[in-house]
């Protein structure tokens, strides 16, 4: 989609050049892989465009290229809270998008090369580099899926491959700027179309029928949000939120309550298994028979875990309902975190325990 504006108002020559570029990119590897086919496509299309005098938009038409090395400067701005509030919204957005795209790029590169990568080091390096780049007047950047895929498919495997790419780009801008300006955008469009098709996981379409419906829904929703809003961070945020909700729903089903009558009308034991939190709290409460008249009730929580106040509140309701009927309630094996909450809030010892919890 990012390449479509390049075709607006363009003639048949643009379409022919893009088609020729794609032909070179996909056809040259069958003849030789000694030289990256995207690079050959750019050189050949540029030479053909210059020799034939084609009226095509070029790199030079997109704006002024830098002709000097960047200069180190410290921003002359007031270091106060007002400045921070101006910068903060943009910096947080850029950091989120940058980290998301970097981590996704790392996953793709790991899959393509069948090697692991250190994600923490990658993120730390990116943050340091962006701070230093800003002092040289540079924009914030991150790992790019397109360039990384081109690098991998062109044979780049070592760490120096990306460094060499950056240095070669600097050489092109400072020394060969007059030639770079004449590169037709059609050549770059052809390369980016190749990257888009190469990056896309085509098997994911076939797997829509076999993968869980919730996973497919998350994937399709993420794609639609990203394409519609052109905001990668928003799309990933919606996808992560949906995944969290679906995960909570699935985990809430992993809860079981077994009951054993020790003595008729006197003592019953409830054994709870699984995770108790906001999604499973209602189901947990529904497992108890509050109409049964008992002298003593034991709730064994040694095989269960409370994760939030909603879960603890559900237990508190159960205990209060039984105690209103005169039943002596004993709780066994509660996990340490929940026991601490119960102790601090005074639950089970006060009739207004739920009100106390809400205040806390």
Coordinates of C-alpha atoms in Angstrom, one line a residue, residues 53-299:
X53 CA 15.5 9.7 -21.2
X54 CA 12.3 8.3 -19.6
X55 CA 10.1 10.8 -17.8
X56 CA 9.8 9.1 -14.5
X57 CA 9.9 10.3 -10.9
X58 CA 13.4 9.9 -9.4
X59 CA 14.9 9.9 -6.0
X60 CA 16.0 13.5 -6.5
X61 CA 12.4 14.6 -7.0
X62 CA 11.5 13.4 -3.5
X63 CA 13.6 16.0 -1.8
X64 CA 17.1 17.4 -1.1
X65 CA 19.7 14.8 -0.3
X66 CA 22.3 15.6 2.4
X67 CA 25.7 16.5 1.1
X68 CA 27.8 16.8 4.3
X69 CA 28.5 14.7 7.3
X70 CA 26.1 15.3 10.3
X71 CA 27.3 17.8 13.0
X72 CA 27.3 17.1 16.7
X73 CA 25.0 19.5 18.5
X74 CA 23.3 19.6 21.9
X75 CA 19.7 20.8 21.6
X76 CA 19.3 24.4 22.8
X77 CA 16.0 24.0 24.6
X78 CA 14.8 24.7 28.2
X79 CA 15.1 21.6 30.3
X80 CA 11.8 21.9 32.2
X81 CA 8.5 20.1 32.7
X82 CA 6.8 22.0 29.9
X83 CA 9.4 20.8 27.4
X84 CA 9.0 17.3 28.6
X85 CA 5.2 17.4 28.2
X86 CA 5.6 18.6 24.6
X87 CA 8.1 15.8 23.7
X88 CA 6.6 13.0 25.8
X89 CA 3.6 12.0 23.6
X90 CA 5.7 11.7 20.5
X91 CA 8.6 10.0 22.2
X92 CA 6.4 7.4 23.9
X93 CA 4.7 6.6 20.5
X94 CA 8.0 6.4 18.7
X95 CA 9.5 4.2 21.4
X96 CA 6.5 1.8 21.3
X97 CA 6.4 1.5 17.5
X98 CA 10.2 1.2 17.3
X99 CA 10.4 -1.6 19.9
X100 CA 7.5 -3.5 18.4
X101 CA 8.9 -3.4 14.9
X102 CA 12.4 -4.2 16.2
X103 CA 11.2 -7.2 18.1
X104 CA 9.0 -8.4 15.2
X105 CA 12.0 -8.0 12.8
X106 CA 14.2 -10.0 15.2
X107 CA 11.6 -12.8 15.2
X108 CA 11.5 -12.9 11.4
X109 CA 15.3 -12.8 11.1
X110 CA 15.6 -15.6 13.7
X111 CA 13.2 -17.7 11.6
X112 CA 15.0 -17.0 8.3
X113 CA 18.5 -17.7 9.7
X114 CA 17.5 -20.4 12.2
X115 CA 19.6 -18.6 14.9
X116 CA 18.6 -17.0 18.2
X117 CA 19.1 -13.3 19.0
X118 CA 19.4 -11.3 22.2
X119 CA 16.3 -9.1 22.3
X120 CA 17.3 -7.2 25.4
X121 CA 20.6 -6.2 23.9
X122 CA 18.9 -5.2 20.6
X123 CA 16.5 -2.9 22.5
X124 CA 19.2 -1.4 24.6
X125 CA 21.4 -0.8 21.6
X126 CA 18.5 0.8 19.8
X127 CA 17.8 3.2 22.6
X128 CA 21.4 4.3 23.0
X129 CA 21.7 4.7 19.2
X130 CA 18.6 6.9 19.0
X131 CA 19.9 9.2 21.8
X132 CA 23.2 9.6 20.0
X133 CA 21.5 10.0 16.6
X134 CA 19.4 12.8 18.0
X135 CA 22.6 14.7 19.0
X136 CA 23.6 14.6 15.3
X137 CA 20.3 15.8 14.0
X138 CA 19.0 12.3 13.1
X139 CA 15.6 10.9 13.4
X140 CA 14.6 8.1 15.7
X141 CA 14.9 4.7 14.0
X142 CA 14.5 1.0 14.6
X143 CA 15.1 -2.3 12.9
X144 CA 13.3 -2.4 9.6
X145 CA 11.6 -5.5 8.3
X146 CA 12.1 -4.6 4.6
X147 CA 15.8 -3.9 4.8
X148 CA 16.4 -6.9 7.1
X149 CA 14.7 -9.3 4.7
X150 CA 16.6 -7.9 1.7
X151 CA 19.9 -8.2 3.7
X152 CA 19.2 -11.8 4.6
X153 CA 18.1 -12.8 1.1
X154 CA 21.1 -11.1 -0.3
X155 CA 23.4 -13.3 1.8
X156 CA 24.1 -11.0 4.8
X157 CA 24.5 -13.1 7.9
X158 CA 27.0 -11.4 10.1
X159 CA 26.7 -8.3 12.3
X160 CA 28.9 -6.3 9.9
X161 CA 26.4 -6.7 7.1
X162 CA 24.1 -4.0 8.6
X163 CA 27.1 -1.7 9.4
X164 CA 28.3 -2.1 5.9
X165 CA 24.9 -1.2 4.6
X166 CA 24.8 2.0 6.6
X167 CA 28.4 3.0 5.5
X168 CA 27.6 2.2 1.9
X169 CA 24.5 4.3 2.1
X170 CA 26.5 7.2 3.6
X171 CA 29.0 6.8 0.7
X172 CA 26.2 6.9 -1.9
X173 CA 24.8 10.1 -0.4
X174 CA 28.1 12.0 0.0
X175 CA 30.1 10.8 -3.0
X176 CA 27.6 9.4 -5.5
X177 CA 24.7 11.8 -4.8
X178 CA 24.4 12.9 -8.4
X179 CA 23.9 9.3 -9.5
X180 CA 21.5 8.4 -6.6
X181 CA 19.3 11.3 -7.6
X182 CA 18.7 9.7 -11.0
X183 CA 17.5 6.4 -9.6
X184 CA 13.9 6.0 -10.8
X185 CA 11.3 5.4 -8.1
X186 CA 10.0 2.5 -10.2
X187 CA 13.2 0.5 -9.3
X188 CA 12.7 1.1 -5.6
X189 CA 9.0 0.3 -5.8
X190 CA 9.8 -3.0 -7.4
X191 CA 12.2 -3.8 -4.6
X192 CA 9.7 -2.9 -1.9
X193 CA 7.0 -5.0 -3.6
X194 CA 9.4 -8.0 -3.5
X195 CA 10.0 -7.3 0.2
X196 CA 6.3 -7.1 0.9
X197 CA 5.5 -10.4 -0.8
X198 CA 8.6 -12.1 0.7
X199 CA 7.8 -11.0 4.2
X200 CA 4.1 -12.0 4.2
X201 CA 3.4 -15.4 5.7
X202 CA 1.3 -16.9 2.9
X203 CA 0.7 -20.1 4.9
X204 CA -1.2 -18.0 7.5
X205 CA -4.1 -17.8 5.0
X206 CA -4.3 -21.5 4.6
X207 CA -4.0 -22.0 8.4
X208 CA -7.1 -19.9 9.0
X209 CA -9.2 -23.1 8.8
X210 CA -6.9 -25.1 11.1
X211 CA -5.8 -22.6 13.7
X212 CA -8.1 -21.8 16.7
X213 CA -10.8 -19.3 15.7
X214 CA -9.6 -16.9 18.4
X215 CA -6.1 -16.8 17.1
X216 CA -7.3 -16.2 13.5
X217 CA -9.6 -13.4 14.8
X218 CA -6.7 -11.7 16.6
X219 CA -4.6 -11.9 13.4
X220 CA -7.2 -10.6 11.1
X221 CA -8.2 -7.8 13.5
X222 CA -4.6 -6.7 13.9
X223 CA -4.1 -6.6 10.1
X224 CA -7.3 -4.7 9.5
X225 CA -6.5 -2.1 12.2
X226 CA -2.9 -1.6 10.9
X227 CA -4.0 -1.3 7.3
X228 CA -6.9 1.0 8.1
X229 CA -5.1 3.3 10.5
X230 CA -1.5 3.0 9.2
X231 CA -0.5 2.7 12.8
X232 CA 1.5 -0.3 13.7
X233 CA 1.5 0.4 17.4
X234 CA -2.3 0.7 17.5
X235 CA -2.8 -2.6 15.6
X236 CA -0.4 -4.5 17.9
X237 CA -2.0 -3.0 21.0
X238 CA -5.5 -4.2 19.9
X239 CA -4.1 -7.6 19.0
X240 CA -2.4 -8.0 22.4
X241 CA -5.5 -6.8 24.2
X242 CA -7.7 -9.3 22.4
X243 CA -5.2 -12.1 23.0
X244 CA -5.1 -11.3 26.7
X245 CA -8.9 -11.4 26.9
X246 CA -9.1 -14.7 25.0
X247 CA -6.4 -16.1 27.2
X248 CA -8.2 -15.1 30.4
X249 CA -11.4 -16.7 29.1
X250 CA -9.6 -20.0 28.4
X251 CA -7.7 -20.0 31.7
X252 CA -11.0 -19.3 33.6
X253 CA -12.2 -22.7 32.5
X254 CA -9.2 -24.4 34.2
X255 CA -11.0 -24.4 37.5
X256 CA -12.6 -27.4 39.4
X257 CA -14.3 -27.7 42.8
X258 CA -14.7 -31.1 44.3
X259 CA -16.7 -31.8 47.4
X260 CA -16.6 -34.5 50.1
X261 CA -19.1 -35.0 52.9
X262 CA -17.2 -36.0 56.0
X263 CA -20.2 -36.2 58.4
X264 CA -23.8 -35.8 57.5
X265 CA -25.1 -32.4 58.5
X266 CA -21.9 -31.5 60.3
X267 CA -18.7 -31.3 58.2
X268 CA -18.1 -30.9 54.4
X269 CA -14.8 -30.3 52.5
X270 CA -14.5 -28.4 49.3
X271 CA -11.3 -28.9 47.3
X272 CA -10.5 -26.2 44.8
X273 CA -8.2 -26.7 41.8
X274 CA -7.1 -24.1 39.2
X275 CA -6.9 -20.3 38.9
X276 CA -9.3 -17.9 40.6
X277 CA -9.4 -14.4 39.2
X278 CA -11.9 -12.0 37.7
X279 CA -12.9 -14.3 34.8
X280 CA -13.5 -17.4 37.0
X281 CA -14.7 -15.8 40.2
X282 CA -18.4 -16.2 39.5
X283 CA -18.0 -19.9 38.5
X284 CA -16.0 -20.4 41.7
X285 CA -18.9 -19.0 43.9
X286 CA -21.5 -21.0 42.0
X287 CA -19.8 -24.3 43.0
X288 CA -20.9 -24.0 46.7
X289 CA -24.3 -25.1 48.1
X290 CA -25.2 -22.3 50.5
X291 CA -28.6 -24.0 51.4
X292 CA -26.9 -26.9 53.0
X293 CA -26.9 -26.8 56.8
X294 CA -23.5 -27.6 58.3
X295 CA -21.6 -27.1 61.5
X296 CA -18.2 -26.9 59.9
X297 CA -17.0 -26.2 56.3
X298 CA -13.4 -26.7 55.1
X299 CA -12.2 -25.0 51.9

